[in-house]
Amino acid sequence: MQRTPYLDAEACIGCETCTRICPKVFEMVSEHKAGIHNPTGDTEEKIEEAMDNCPVACITWND
Ligand code: F3S
């Protein structure tokens, strides 16, 4: 089964990087916060690319 991402909205600074890299999974839910609108909307590789580029590393995998 495909792994799903978790986004710690408390830590997110709203840089929008994840939404640019992987818009099928991440979207801005307010001006300074991203959220997950489809956890399996793209490949794990693409999701991992978004994780790796988040400046505060607040996107992780769910168990
Ligand atoms: Fe927030 Fe990181 Fe995305 S700071 S907007 S979760 S790249």
PDB file of C-alpha atoms and ligand atoms in Angstrom:
ATOM      1  CA  MET A   1       0.000   0.000   0.000  1.00  0.00           C
ATOM      2  CA  GLN A   2       1.181   3.496  -0.739  1.00  0.00           C
ATOM      3  CA  ARG A   3       2.506   5.464   2.222  1.00  0.00           C
ATOM      4  CA  THR A   4       0.688   8.671   3.133  1.00  0.00           C
ATOM      5  CA  PRO A   5       2.192  11.964   4.278  1.00  0.00           C
ATOM      6  CA  TYR A   6       1.485  13.860   7.484  1.00  0.00           C
ATOM      7  CA  LEU A   7       1.869  17.641   7.586  1.00  0.00           C
ATOM      8  CA  ASP A   8       2.473  19.335  10.927  1.00  0.00           C
ATOM      9  CA  ALA A   9       0.458  22.510  10.331  1.00  0.00           C
ATOM     10  CA  GLU A  10       1.715  23.967  13.601  1.00  0.00           C
ATOM     11  CA  ALA A  11       5.275  23.972  12.255  1.00  0.00           C
ATOM     12  CA  CYS A  12       4.479  24.933   8.647  1.00  0.00           C
ATOM     13  CA  ILE A  13       5.636  28.461   7.793  1.00  0.00           C
ATOM     14  CA  GLY A  14       3.657  28.621   4.556  1.00  0.00           C
ATOM     15  CA  CYS A  15       6.563  28.772   2.134  1.00  0.00           C
ATOM     16  CA  GLU A  16       4.432  26.989  -0.505  1.00  0.00           C
ATOM     17  CA  THR A  17       7.297  24.768  -1.688  1.00  0.00           C
ATOM     18  CA  CYS A  18       5.373  21.535  -1.175  1.00  0.00           C
ATOM     19  CA  THR A  19       2.378  22.892  -3.092  1.00  0.00           C
ATOM     20  CA  ARG A  20       4.612  23.846  -6.013  1.00  0.00           C
ATOM     21  CA  ILE A  21       6.446  20.514  -6.126  1.00  0.00           C
ATOM     22  CA  CYS A  22       3.432  18.317  -5.486  1.00  0.00           C
ATOM     23  CA  PRO A  23       0.142  20.197  -6.039  1.00  0.00           C
ATOM     24  CA  LYS A  24      -1.857  16.978  -6.416  1.00  0.00           C
ATOM     25  CA  VAL A  25      -1.231  16.244  -2.729  1.00  0.00           C
ATOM     26  CA  PHE A  26      -0.573  19.576  -1.002  1.00  0.00           C
ATOM     27  CA  GLU A  27      -2.512  22.819  -1.155  1.00  0.00           C
ATOM     28  CA  MET A  28      -2.537  26.085   0.751  1.00  0.00           C
ATOM     29  CA  VAL A  29      -5.425  26.082   3.201  1.00  0.00           C
ATOM     30  CA  SER A  30      -4.802  29.618   4.412  1.00  0.00           C
ATOM     31  CA  GLU A  31      -2.311  32.327   3.602  1.00  0.00           C
ATOM     32  CA  HIS A  32       0.423  30.797   5.754  1.00  0.00           C
ATOM     33  CA  LYS A  33      -0.512  27.149   6.083  1.00  0.00           C
ATOM     34  CA  ALA A  34      -0.424  24.194   3.757  1.00  0.00           C
ATOM     35  CA  GLY A  35      -2.584  21.122   4.090  1.00  0.00           C
ATOM     36  CA  ILE A  36      -3.031  17.724   2.476  1.00  0.00           C
ATOM     37  CA  HIS A  37      -5.989  17.450   0.151  1.00  0.00           C
ATOM     38  CA  ASN A  38      -5.166  14.070  -1.377  1.00  0.00           C
ATOM     39  CA  PRO A  39      -2.621  11.927   0.525  1.00  0.00           C
ATOM     40  CA  THR A  40      -2.262   9.445  -2.335  1.00  0.00           C
ATOM     41  CA  GLY A  41      -2.540  11.984  -5.142  1.00  0.00           C
ATOM     42  CA  ASP A  42       0.993  11.500  -6.427  1.00  0.00           C
ATOM     43  CA  THR A  43       3.864   9.018  -6.268  1.00  0.00           C
ATOM     44  CA  GLU A  44       5.834   8.447  -3.065  1.00  0.00           C
ATOM     45  CA  GLU A  45       8.887   9.785  -4.903  1.00  0.00           C
ATOM     46  CA  LYS A  46       7.164  13.076  -5.640  1.00  0.00           C
ATOM     47  CA  ILE A  47       5.836  13.366  -2.095  1.00  0.00           C
ATOM     48  CA  GLU A  48       9.314  12.646  -0.768  1.00  0.00           C
ATOM     49  CA  GLU A  49      10.725  15.402  -2.968  1.00  0.00           C
ATOM     50  CA  ALA A  50       8.297  17.832  -1.321  1.00  0.00           C
ATOM     51  CA  MET A  51       9.323  16.531   2.122  1.00  0.00           C
ATOM     52  CA  ASP A  52      13.005  16.918   1.366  1.00  0.00           C
ATOM     53  CA  ASN A  53      12.534  20.507   0.217  1.00  0.00           C
ATOM     54  CA  CYS A  54      10.361  21.748   3.078  1.00  0.00           C
ATOM     55  CA  PRO A  55      12.543  24.291   4.941  1.00  0.00           C
ATOM     56  CA  VAL A  56      11.173  23.294   8.343  1.00  0.00           C
ATOM     57  CA  ALA A  57      10.886  19.551   7.613  1.00  0.00           C
ATOM     58  CA  CYS A  58       7.307  19.413   8.853  1.00  0.00           C
ATOM     59  CA  ILE A  59       6.120  16.788   6.361  1.00  0.00           C
ATOM     60  CA  THR A  60       6.693  13.192   7.432  1.00  0.00           C
ATOM     61  CA  TRP A  61       5.268   9.762   6.615  1.00  0.00           C
ATOM     62  CA  ASN A  62       2.382   8.301   8.530  1.00  0.00           C
ATOM     63  CA  ASP A  63       3.209   4.882   9.987  1.00  0.00           C
TER      64      ASP A  63
HETATM   65 FE1  F3S B   1       4.734  24.479   4.813  1.00  0.00          FE
HETATM   66 FE2  F3S B   1       6.861  23.075   4.361  1.00  0.00          FE
HETATM   67 FE3  F3S B   1       4.965  23.150   2.610  1.00  0.00          FE
HETATM   68  S1  F3S B   1       6.782  25.071   5.314  1.00  0.00           S
HETATM   69  S2  F3S B   1       4.077  25.158   2.841  1.00  0.00           S
HETATM   70  S3  F3S B   1       4.820  22.300   4.640  1.00  0.00           S
HETATM   71  S4  F3S B   1       7.112  23.087   2.172  1.00  0.00           S
END
